[in-house]
Amino acid sequence: MRSSTWIGTAMTDTVLDRFLRYVVIDTQSNPASPTQPSTIKQMDLGRLLVDELKAIGLADAHLDEHGYVYATIPSNVDKTVPVICFCSHMDTAPDFTGTNVKPQILRDYRGGDIQLVGDETQIIRLSENPALNEQIGNDIVTTDGTTLLGADDKAGIAEIMTAAQILTDNPGIKHGTIKVLFTPDEEIGRGVDKVDLGRLGAEFAYTMDGESAGQIEDETFSADGVEITITGVAIHPGFAKDKMKNAIKIAGAIIERLPRDVAPEATEGRNGFIHPTAVTAAMEKATISLIVRDFEEAGLIAKEQLLETLVEDVIAEYPGSSYTFVVNQQYRNMKVILDRHPQIVENAIEAIRRAGMAPVRGSIRGGTDGSRLSFMGLPCPNIFAGGHAFHSPREWISRQDMEKAVATLVELAKVWEERA
Ligand SMILES: [Zn+2]
């Protein structure tokens, strides 16, 4: 669906135009910064978005001191409709530079690899991007190869802005109150630290931060951290026979026995893993930090029991040594919350279908702002935004997929109103 076919939508306000306008603004976040937003430049995009939201007619649009943009699309019906929120993040990942983004548009893609124009070593290969097979005839936006693109998640922002304009300009489209939320610092895991859910006033939300057209993700990993501390028996090496228990060797033995088929490098889909992330060791004391991931709570506990049994077995081979085993909860699968409100995902699936796609439900092998929002009281699955190869100079997105995302948002607003 082309935005230009909607009444009252000027060509400079197409989702592609908006996207190209937003990606050239550098909004990289910085994990080393203690402030929120972590980088003041994220406010540059926030201010532009507030101006544009006001121009669309959303009078209450504002940017707060922590870098969040809030706005309201008022209801245009008398009946009570649940207040929903559309949410995207303004920052780009610290992994690759977002300064001086020079977006390139490849019109009417004919297939094959895409050579980026600013760096001959940067090629978007079809073999690594099978999703390109779905894009024949589409217009593909890439970088010149020297920066990331920032489709993650400025595509989501452009889509929400365009949908807000369509809903405002077309009173014939019936909808309830819809909140718009743009967050800073998602890429450094602080995207919802300072969000004011009272001020937002939404019952349910959707992040627009997924990949391929048609996807909706209602599951994340459940995640724990485990800290194993080993105390050995330290003694002068010259007099150590039958006495020394070297904590470095004990730690090595534990790591060696970690199950190889329950590792990130050996799992995909719905299988979880145990993954050592850091080791510090000396003869008298060693610490192993691990993360444990699974989609099910029971699977998480089983993995932690397996891990502790393994540690006990190793420790038993080094009499006199001892260990502590501490589990810290990190985050939980948002499906637990979303299953209590099945209409959230059902309505999104219906909207994706009405926008002309086959809905695909997926699981995220990680955490999202949506999972944190869900546990903060705002249930929030993740809808596709259309971007691919996130956080790299070979990031790409098609105009047509962004338009499908806009159509999905408009249909979603209508579905909630119809079903209220
Ligand atoms: Zn993102």
CSV table of C-alpha atoms and ligand atoms in Angstrom, one decimal:
chain,number,residue,atom,x,y,z
A,1,MET,CA,0.0,0.0,0.0
A,2,ARG,CA,1.5,3.3,-1.1
A,3,SER,CA,1.2,6.1,1.5
A,4,SER,CA,0.7,8.6,-1.4
A,5,THR,CA,-2.7,6.9,-2.1
A,6,TRP,CA,-4.0,8.1,1.2
A,7,ILE,CA,-6.0,11.4,1.1
A,8,GLY,CA,-4.2,14.4,2.5
A,9,THR,CA,-0.8,12.8,2.7
A,10,ALA,CA,1.8,14.9,0.9
A,11,MET,CA,4.6,13.2,-0.9
A,12,THR,CA,7.2,14.6,1.5
A,13,ASP,CA,5.5,12.7,4.2
A,14,THR,CA,5.8,9.2,2.8
A,15,VAL,CA,7.3,6.6,5.0
A,16,LEU,CA,10.4,6.6,2.8
A,17,ASP,CA,10.8,10.4,3.0
A,18,ARG,CA,10.5,10.3,6.7
A,19,PHE,CA,12.9,7.4,7.0
A,20,LEU,CA,15.6,9.2,4.9
A,21,ARG,CA,15.1,12.3,7.0
A,22,TYR,CA,15.6,10.5,10.3
A,23,VAL,CA,18.6,8.2,9.4
A,24,VAL,CA,20.9,11.2,8.7
A,25,ILE,CA,20.6,12.4,12.3
A,26,ASP,CA,23.3,10.7,14.4
A,27,THR,CA,21.6,9.1,17.5
A,28,GLN,CA,24.2,6.5,18.6
A,29,SER,CA,23.8,5.6,22.3
A,30,ASN,CA,26.8,5.1,24.6
A,31,PRO,CA,27.0,2.4,27.3
A,32,ALA,CA,29.8,4.1,29.1
A,33,SER,CA,27.8,7.2,29.7
A,34,PRO,CA,25.9,7.4,33.1
A,35,THR,CA,23.3,9.9,31.9
A,36,GLN,CA,19.9,9.4,30.3
A,37,PRO,CA,19.7,9.9,27.4
A,38,SER,CA,23.3,8.5,27.3
A,39,THR,CA,24.1,10.9,24.4
A,40,ILE,CA,22.6,14.4,24.1
A,41,LYS,CA,22.5,14.1,20.3
A,42,GLN,CA,19.5,11.7,20.6
A,43,MET,CA,17.5,14.8,21.6
A,44,ASP,CA,18.1,16.2,18.1
A,45,LEU,CA,15.9,13.6,16.6
A,46,GLY,CA,13.5,13.8,19.5
A,47,ARG,CA,13.0,17.6,18.9
A,48,LEU,CA,12.4,17.0,15.1
A,49,LEU,CA,9.8,14.3,15.9
A,50,VAL,CA,8.0,16.6,18.3
A,51,ASP,CA,7.8,19.3,15.7
A,52,GLU,CA,6.5,16.8,13.1
A,53,LEU,CA,4.0,15.3,15.5
A,54,LYS,CA,2.7,18.8,16.2
A,55,ALA,CA,2.5,19.5,12.4
A,56,ILE,CA,0.5,16.3,12.0
A,57,GLY,CA,-1.9,17.7,14.7
A,58,LEU,CA,-0.9,15.9,17.9
A,59,ALA,CA,-1.0,18.9,20.2
A,60,ASP,CA,0.3,17.2,23.3
A,61,ALA,CA,3.6,16.0,21.7
A,62,HIS,CA,6.6,16.6,23.9
A,63,LEU,CA,10.1,15.6,24.6
A,64,ASP,CA,11.0,15.1,28.3
A,65,GLU,CA,14.3,15.7,30.1
A,66,HIS,CA,15.2,12.0,29.8
A,67,GLY,CA,14.9,11.9,26.1
A,68,TYR,CA,11.4,10.3,25.7
A,69,VAL,CA,8.9,11.6,23.1
A,70,TYR,CA,5.2,11.2,24.1
A,71,ALA,CA,2.2,12.1,22.0
A,72,THR,CA,-1.5,11.2,21.7
A,73,ILE,CA,-3.6,10.4,18.7
A,74,PRO,CA,-7.1,11.3,20.1
A,75,SER,CA,-10.0,8.8,19.6
A,76,ASN,CA,-12.5,9.7,17.0
A,77,VAL,CA,-15.3,7.4,18.2
A,78,ASP,CA,-17.7,7.6,21.2
A,79,LYS,CA,-17.3,4.1,22.5
A,80,THR,CA,-14.7,3.0,24.9
A,81,VAL,CA,-11.7,1.4,23.1
A,82,PRO,CA,-8.6,0.2,25.0
A,83,VAL,CA,-5.8,2.7,24.8
A,84,ILE,CA,-2.9,1.2,22.8
A,85,CYS,CA,0.6,2.5,22.3
A,86,PHE,CA,3.0,2.3,19.3
A,87,CYS,CA,6.6,2.4,20.4
A,88,SER,CA,10.0,2.6,18.7
A,89,HIS,CA,13.6,3.5,19.8
A,90,MET,CA,15.5,6.5,18.5
A,91,ASP,CA,19.1,5.4,19.3
A,92,THR,CA,21.3,3.3,17.1
A,93,ALA,CA,23.7,0.6,18.3
A,94,PRO,CA,27.2,1.4,19.6
A,95,ASP,CA,28.6,-1.5,17.5
A,96,PHE,CA,29.1,0.6,14.4
A,97,THR,CA,29.3,4.3,13.6
A,98,GLY,CA,26.1,6.2,12.8
A,99,THR,CA,27.8,9.5,12.0
A,100,ASN,CA,27.3,10.9,8.5
A,101,VAL,CA,24.9,8.2,7.2
A,102,LYS,CA,24.5,8.5,3.4
A,103,PRO,CA,21.5,6.4,2.5
A,104,GLN,CA,21.4,4.9,-1.0
A,105,ILE,CA,18.3,3.8,-2.8
A,106,LEU,CA,18.5,0.9,-5.2
A,107,ARG,CA,15.3,1.1,-7.2
A,108,ASP,CA,13.6,-1.9,-8.7
A,109,TYR,CA,16.0,-4.5,-7.3
A,110,ARG,CA,16.7,-7.3,-9.8
A,111,GLY,CA,18.3,-9.9,-7.5
A,112,GLY,CA,21.9,-10.8,-6.7
A,113,ASP,CA,24.5,-9.3,-4.4
A,114,ILE,CA,24.5,-5.5,-3.7
A,115,GLN,CA,27.9,-3.7,-3.8
A,116,LEU,CA,27.9,-0.7,-1.6
A,117,VAL,CA,29.3,2.4,-3.3
A,118,GLY,CA,31.5,3.9,-0.5
A,119,ASP,CA,33.6,0.8,0.4
A,120,GLU,CA,34.4,-1.9,-2.1
A,121,THR,CA,34.8,-4.5,0.6
A,122,GLN,CA,31.2,-4.1,1.7
A,123,ILE,CA,28.8,-6.3,-0.2
A,124,ILE,CA,25.3,-7.3,0.9
A,125,ARG,CA,25.5,-10.9,-0.2
A,126,LEU,CA,22.4,-12.8,-1.2
A,127,SER,CA,23.8,-16.0,0.4
A,128,GLU,CA,23.9,-14.2,3.8
A,129,ASN,CA,20.6,-12.4,3.2
A,130,PRO,CA,18.1,-14.9,1.8
A,131,ALA,CA,15.3,-12.4,2.6
A,132,LEU,CA,16.5,-10.5,-0.5
A,133,ASN,CA,14.7,-13.2,-2.6
A,134,GLU,CA,11.4,-11.6,-1.4
A,135,GLN,CA,12.5,-8.2,-2.6
A,136,ILE,CA,12.6,-8.5,-6.4
A,137,GLY,CA,11.2,-5.3,-7.9
A,138,ASN,CA,11.3,-3.4,-4.6
A,139,ASP,CA,13.3,-0.3,-3.8
A,140,ILE,CA,16.0,-1.1,-1.3
A,141,VAL,CA,17.7,1.4,1.0
A,142,THR,CA,21.3,0.7,2.1
A,143,THR,CA,24.2,2.8,3.4
A,144,ASP,CA,27.3,3.6,1.3
A,145,GLY,CA,29.1,1.0,3.4
A,146,THR,CA,30.9,3.3,5.8
A,147,THR,CA,28.2,3.6,8.6
A,148,LEU,CA,25.2,1.6,9.8
A,149,LEU,CA,21.8,2.6,8.4
A,150,GLY,CA,19.8,2.8,11.5
A,151,ALA,CA,16.7,1.1,10.1
A,152,ASP,CA,16.9,-0.4,13.6
A,153,ASP,CA,14.8,1.4,14.6
A,154,LYS,CA,14.2,4.6,12.6
A,155,ALA,CA,12.1,2.4,10.3
A,156,GLY,CA,9.8,1.8,13.2
A,157,ILE,CA,9.7,5.6,13.9
A,158,ALA,CA,9.0,6.5,10.3
A,159,GLU,CA,6.2,3.9,10.2
A,160,ILE,CA,4.6,5.1,13.4
A,161,MET,CA,4.8,8.8,12.2
A,162,THR,CA,3.3,7.9,8.8
A,163,ALA,CA,0.5,5.9,10.5
A,164,ALA,CA,-0.2,8.8,12.9
A,165,GLN,CA,-0.5,11.1,9.9
A,166,ILE,CA,-2.9,8.8,8.1
A,167,LEU,CA,-5.1,8.3,11.2
A,168,THR,CA,-5.2,12.0,11.8
A,169,ASP,CA,-5.9,13.0,8.2
A,170,ASN,CA,-8.6,10.4,7.5
A,171,PRO,CA,-11.5,10.8,10.0
A,172,GLY,CA,-13.3,7.9,8.1
A,173,ILE,CA,-10.8,5.5,9.8
A,174,LYS,CA,-12.4,4.8,13.2
A,175,HIS,CA,-10.0,4.3,16.1
A,176,GLY,CA,-9.7,4.7,19.8
A,177,THR,CA,-7.0,6.7,21.7
A,178,ILE,CA,-3.5,5.8,20.5
A,179,LYS,CA,-0.3,6.8,22.3
A,180,VAL,CA,3.0,7.3,20.5
A,181,LEU,CA,6.2,6.6,22.5
A,182,PHE,CA,9.8,7.0,21.2
A,183,THR,CA,12.5,5.9,23.6
A,184,PRO,CA,16.3,6.6,23.8
A,185,ASP,CA,19.0,4.1,24.8
A,186,GLU,CA,17.3,0.9,23.8
A,187,GLU,CA,20.5,-0.5,22.3
A,188,ILE,CA,22.3,-0.2,25.6
A,189,GLY,CA,19.5,-1.9,27.6
A,190,ARG,CA,18.2,1.3,29.3
A,191,GLY,CA,15.3,2.1,26.9
A,192,VAL,CA,12.6,1.9,29.6
A,193,ASP,CA,14.6,2.9,32.7
A,194,LYS,CA,13.0,6.3,33.0
A,195,VAL,CA,9.7,5.8,31.0
A,196,ASP,CA,6.7,7.3,32.8
A,197,LEU,CA,3.9,4.7,32.3
A,198,GLY,CA,1.5,6.8,34.2
A,199,ARG,CA,2.0,9.7,31.9
A,200,LEU,CA,1.8,7.4,28.9
A,201,GLY,CA,-1.6,6.1,30.0
A,202,ALA,CA,-1.8,3.1,27.7
A,203,GLU,CA,-3.1,-0.4,28.5
A,204,PHE,CA,-1.3,-2.3,25.8
A,205,ALA,CA,1.6,-1.6,23.5
A,206,TYR,CA,3.5,-2.7,20.4
A,207,THR,CA,7.2,-2.1,19.7
A,208,MET,CA,7.9,-1.8,15.9
A,209,ASP,CA,11.4,-3.2,16.1
A,210,GLY,CA,11.3,-6.7,14.4
A,211,GLU,CA,12.6,-7.8,11.0
A,212,SER,CA,10.8,-9.4,8.1
A,213,ALA,CA,7.4,-8.3,6.9
A,214,GLY,CA,4.6,-10.3,8.5
A,215,GLN,CA,6.4,-11.2,11.7
A,216,ILE,CA,5.1,-10.8,15.2
A,217,GLU,CA,7.2,-11.8,18.2
A,218,ASP,CA,5.4,-12.6,21.5
A,219,GLU,CA,8.2,-14.5,23.2
A,220,THR,CA,11.6,-13.6,24.6
A,221,PHE,CA,14.1,-15.8,26.4
A,222,SER,CA,13.9,-16.1,30.2
A,223,ALA,CA,17.3,-15.2,31.5
A,224,ASP,CA,19.4,-15.7,34.6
A,225,GLY,CA,23.0,-15.0,35.5
A,226,VAL,CA,25.0,-17.5,37.5
A,227,GLU,CA,28.1,-16.6,39.5
A,228,ILE,CA,30.3,-19.6,40.6
A,229,THR,CA,33.0,-18.8,43.1
A,230,ILE,CA,35.6,-21.5,43.9
A,231,THR,CA,37.9,-21.5,46.9
A,232,GLY,CA,40.9,-23.7,46.4
A,233,VAL,CA,43.7,-24.7,48.9
A,234,ALA,CA,46.6,-22.3,48.4
A,235,ILE,CA,50.1,-23.3,49.5
A,236,HIS,CA,53.7,-22.6,48.5
A,237,PRO,CA,54.3,-24.6,45.3
A,238,GLY,CA,57.6,-26.0,46.6
A,239,PHE,CA,55.7,-27.8,49.4
A,240,ALA,CA,52.4,-28.5,47.7
A,241,LYS,CA,52.5,-32.2,47.1
A,242,ASP,CA,49.1,-33.8,48.0
A,243,LYS,CA,48.0,-30.5,49.5
A,244,MET,CA,47.4,-27.8,46.9
A,245,LYS,CA,44.0,-27.4,45.2
A,246,ASN,CA,44.5,-24.9,42.5
A,247,ALA,CA,41.3,-22.9,41.9
A,248,ILE,CA,42.5,-22.1,38.4
A,249,LYS,CA,42.5,-25.8,37.5
A,250,ILE,CA,39.2,-26.4,39.2
A,251,ALA,CA,37.6,-23.6,37.2
A,252,GLY,CA,39.2,-25.1,34.0
A,253,ALA,CA,37.7,-28.5,34.8
A,254,ILE,CA,34.3,-27.0,35.3
A,255,ILE,CA,34.4,-25.1,32.0
A,256,GLU,CA,35.8,-28.2,30.2
A,257,ARG,CA,32.7,-30.2,31.3
A,258,LEU,CA,30.1,-27.7,30.2
A,259,PRO,CA,27.7,-29.6,27.9
A,260,ARG,CA,28.7,-28.8,24.3
A,261,ASP,CA,25.3,-29.2,22.8
A,262,VAL,CA,23.7,-26.7,25.3
A,263,ALA,CA,25.9,-23.8,24.1
A,264,PRO,CA,25.0,-20.7,22.0
A,265,GLU,CA,27.2,-22.0,19.2
A,266,ALA,CA,25.3,-25.2,19.1
A,267,THR,CA,21.6,-24.1,19.5
A,268,GLU,CA,19.0,-22.2,17.6
A,269,GLY,CA,15.2,-21.9,17.5
A,270,ARG,CA,13.6,-22.7,20.8
A,271,ASN,CA,16.6,-24.3,22.5
A,272,GLY,CA,18.2,-22.6,25.4
A,273,PHE,CA,21.9,-22.7,26.5
A,274,ILE,CA,24.5,-22.3,29.3
A,275,HIS,CA,27.2,-19.8,28.3
A,276,PRO,CA,30.3,-18.7,30.3
A,277,THR,CA,30.9,-14.9,29.9
A,278,ALA,CA,33.9,-14.3,32.1
A,279,VAL,CA,36.5,-16.0,34.3
A,280,THR,CA,38.8,-14.5,36.8
A,281,ALA,CA,41.2,-16.9,38.5
A,282,ALA,CA,44.1,-17.2,40.9
A,283,MET,CA,45.4,-20.2,42.8
A,284,GLU,CA,43.3,-19.6,45.9
A,285,LYS,CA,40.1,-18.3,44.3
A,286,ALA,CA,38.3,-18.3,40.9
A,287,THR,CA,35.1,-16.9,39.7
A,288,ILE,CA,33.1,-18.1,36.6
A,289,SER,CA,30.3,-15.9,35.4
A,290,LEU,CA,27.7,-17.5,33.2
A,291,ILE,CA,24.4,-16.7,31.6
A,292,VAL,CA,21.6,-19.3,31.3
A,293,ARG,CA,18.8,-18.9,28.7
A,294,ASP,CA,15.6,-20.8,28.0
A,295,PHE,CA,12.0,-20.0,26.8
A,296,GLU,CA,10.6,-22.0,29.7
A,297,GLU,CA,11.1,-21.4,33.4
A,298,ALA,CA,11.4,-25.2,33.9
A,299,GLY,CA,14.1,-25.4,31.3
A,300,LEU,CA,16.0,-22.6,33.0
A,301,ILE,CA,15.9,-24.4,36.4
A,302,ALA,CA,16.9,-27.7,34.8
A,303,LYS,CA,19.9,-26.1,33.2
A,304,GLU,CA,20.9,-24.5,36.5
A,305,GLN,CA,20.6,-27.8,38.3
A,306,LEU,CA,22.7,-29.5,35.7
A,307,LEU,CA,25.3,-26.8,36.1
A,308,GLU,CA,25.4,-27.1,39.9
A,309,THR,CA,25.6,-30.9,39.8
A,310,LEU,CA,28.6,-30.6,37.4
A,311,VAL,CA,30.3,-28.1,39.8
A,312,GLU,CA,29.7,-30.5,42.8
A,313,ASP,CA,31.2,-33.4,40.9
A,314,VAL,CA,34.3,-31.4,40.1
A,315,ILE,CA,34.7,-30.0,43.6
A,316,ALA,CA,34.5,-33.6,45.0
A,317,GLU,CA,37.6,-34.4,43.1
A,318,TYR,CA,39.5,-31.6,44.9
A,319,PRO,CA,39.0,-32.3,48.6
A,320,GLY,CA,39.3,-29.2,50.8
A,321,SER,CA,38.1,-26.9,48.1
A,322,SER,CA,34.6,-25.4,48.1
A,323,TYR,CA,32.3,-23.3,46.0
A,324,THR,CA,29.3,-20.9,46.1
A,325,PHE,CA,26.7,-20.9,43.4
A,326,VAL,CA,24.6,-17.7,43.1
A,327,VAL,CA,21.7,-17.3,40.6
A,328,ASN,CA,20.5,-13.8,39.7
A,329,GLN,CA,17.3,-13.3,37.8
A,330,GLN,CA,17.8,-11.1,34.7
A,331,TYR,CA,14.5,-11.0,32.7
A,332,ARG,CA,11.6,-13.3,32.0
A,333,ASN,CA,9.8,-14.5,28.8
A,334,MET,CA,7.1,-11.9,28.1
A,335,LYS,CA,4.7,-14.6,26.8
A,336,VAL,CA,3.7,-15.3,30.4
A,337,ILE,CA,2.2,-11.8,30.5
A,338,LEU,CA,1.0,-11.7,26.9
A,339,ASP,CA,-0.9,-15.0,27.3
A,340,ARG,CA,-3.1,-13.2,29.9
A,341,HIS,CA,-4.3,-10.8,27.2
A,342,PRO,CA,-4.6,-12.9,24.1
A,343,GLN,CA,-6.3,-10.1,22.1
A,344,ILE,CA,-3.0,-8.2,21.9
A,345,VAL,CA,-1.4,-10.7,19.6
A,346,GLU,CA,-4.7,-11.8,18.0
A,347,ASN,CA,-5.4,-8.2,16.9
A,348,ALA,CA,-1.9,-7.8,15.5
A,349,ILE,CA,-2.2,-11.1,13.6
A,350,GLU,CA,-5.5,-9.9,12.1
A,351,ALA,CA,-4.0,-6.5,11.2
A,352,ILE,CA,-1.0,-8.2,9.4
A,353,ARG,CA,-3.4,-10.4,7.5
A,354,ARG,CA,-5.6,-7.4,6.5
A,355,ALA,CA,-2.5,-5.6,5.3
A,356,GLY,CA,-1.9,-8.4,2.9
A,357,MET,CA,0.7,-10.6,4.5
A,358,ALA,CA,0.8,-14.1,6.0
A,359,PRO,CA,1.4,-13.6,9.7
A,360,VAL,CA,4.5,-15.4,11.2
A,361,ARG,CA,4.8,-15.8,14.9
A,362,GLY,CA,8.3,-15.8,16.2
A,363,SER,CA,10.5,-16.0,19.4
A,364,ILE,CA,13.3,-13.6,20.2
A,365,ARG,CA,16.5,-15.2,21.3
A,366,GLY,CA,17.2,-12.3,23.6
A,367,GLY,CA,15.4,-9.7,25.6
A,368,THR,CA,13.6,-6.6,24.4
A,369,ASP,CA,12.3,-3.3,25.8
A,370,GLY,CA,8.9,-4.9,25.2
A,371,SER,CA,9.7,-7.8,27.6
A,372,ARG,CA,10.6,-5.3,30.3
A,373,LEU,CA,7.6,-3.1,29.6
A,374,SER,CA,5.4,-6.3,29.8
A,375,PHE,CA,6.7,-7.0,33.3
A,376,MET,CA,6.3,-3.3,34.3
A,377,GLY,CA,2.6,-3.6,33.5
A,378,LEU,CA,2.4,-2.7,29.8
A,379,PRO,CA,2.1,-5.9,27.8
A,380,CYS,CA,4.1,-5.3,24.6
A,381,PRO,CA,4.8,-7.8,21.8
A,382,ASN,CA,7.1,-6.8,18.9
A,383,ILE,CA,5.9,-6.2,15.3
A,384,PHE,CA,8.2,-6.2,12.2
A,385,ALA,CA,9.7,-2.9,11.1
A,386,GLY,CA,11.3,-4.4,7.9
A,387,GLY,CA,15.0,-3.9,8.6
A,388,HIS,CA,17.7,-6.6,8.0
A,389,ALA,CA,21.4,-7.1,9.1
A,390,PHE,CA,21.0,-4.8,12.1
A,391,HIS,CA,24.0,-3.1,13.7
A,392,SER,CA,26.2,-3.4,10.6
A,393,PRO,CA,27.2,-1.3,7.5
A,394,ARG,CA,25.3,-3.9,5.4
A,395,GLU,CA,22.0,-3.0,7.0
A,396,TRP,CA,19.1,-2.7,4.5
A,397,ILE,CA,15.4,-2.3,4.2
A,398,SER,CA,12.9,-1.9,1.4
A,399,ARG,CA,10.4,0.9,0.9
A,400,GLN,CA,7.6,-1.7,0.2
A,401,ASP,CA,8.1,-3.5,3.6
A,402,MET,CA,8.0,-0.1,5.4
A,403,GLU,CA,4.7,0.6,3.7
A,404,LYS,CA,3.4,-2.8,4.7
A,405,ALA,CA,4.3,-1.9,8.3
A,406,VAL,CA,2.4,1.4,8.0
A,407,ALA,CA,-0.6,-0.5,6.7
A,408,THR,CA,-0.4,-2.9,9.6
A,409,LEU,CA,-0.5,-0.1,12.1
A,410,VAL,CA,-3.5,1.5,10.5
A,411,GLU,CA,-5.3,-1.8,10.3
A,412,LEU,CA,-4.4,-2.5,14.0
A,413,ALA,CA,-6.0,0.8,15.0
A,414,LYS,CA,-9.2,-0.3,13.2
A,415,VAL,CA,-9.2,-3.8,14.6
A,416,TRP,CA,-9.0,-2.6,18.2
A,417,GLU,CA,-11.9,-0.2,17.5
A,418,GLU,CA,-14.1,-2.8,15.8
A,419,ARG,CA,-13.6,-5.4,18.5
A,420,ALA,CA,-14.1,-3.0,21.5
B,1,ZN,ZN,16.0,-2.2,17.6
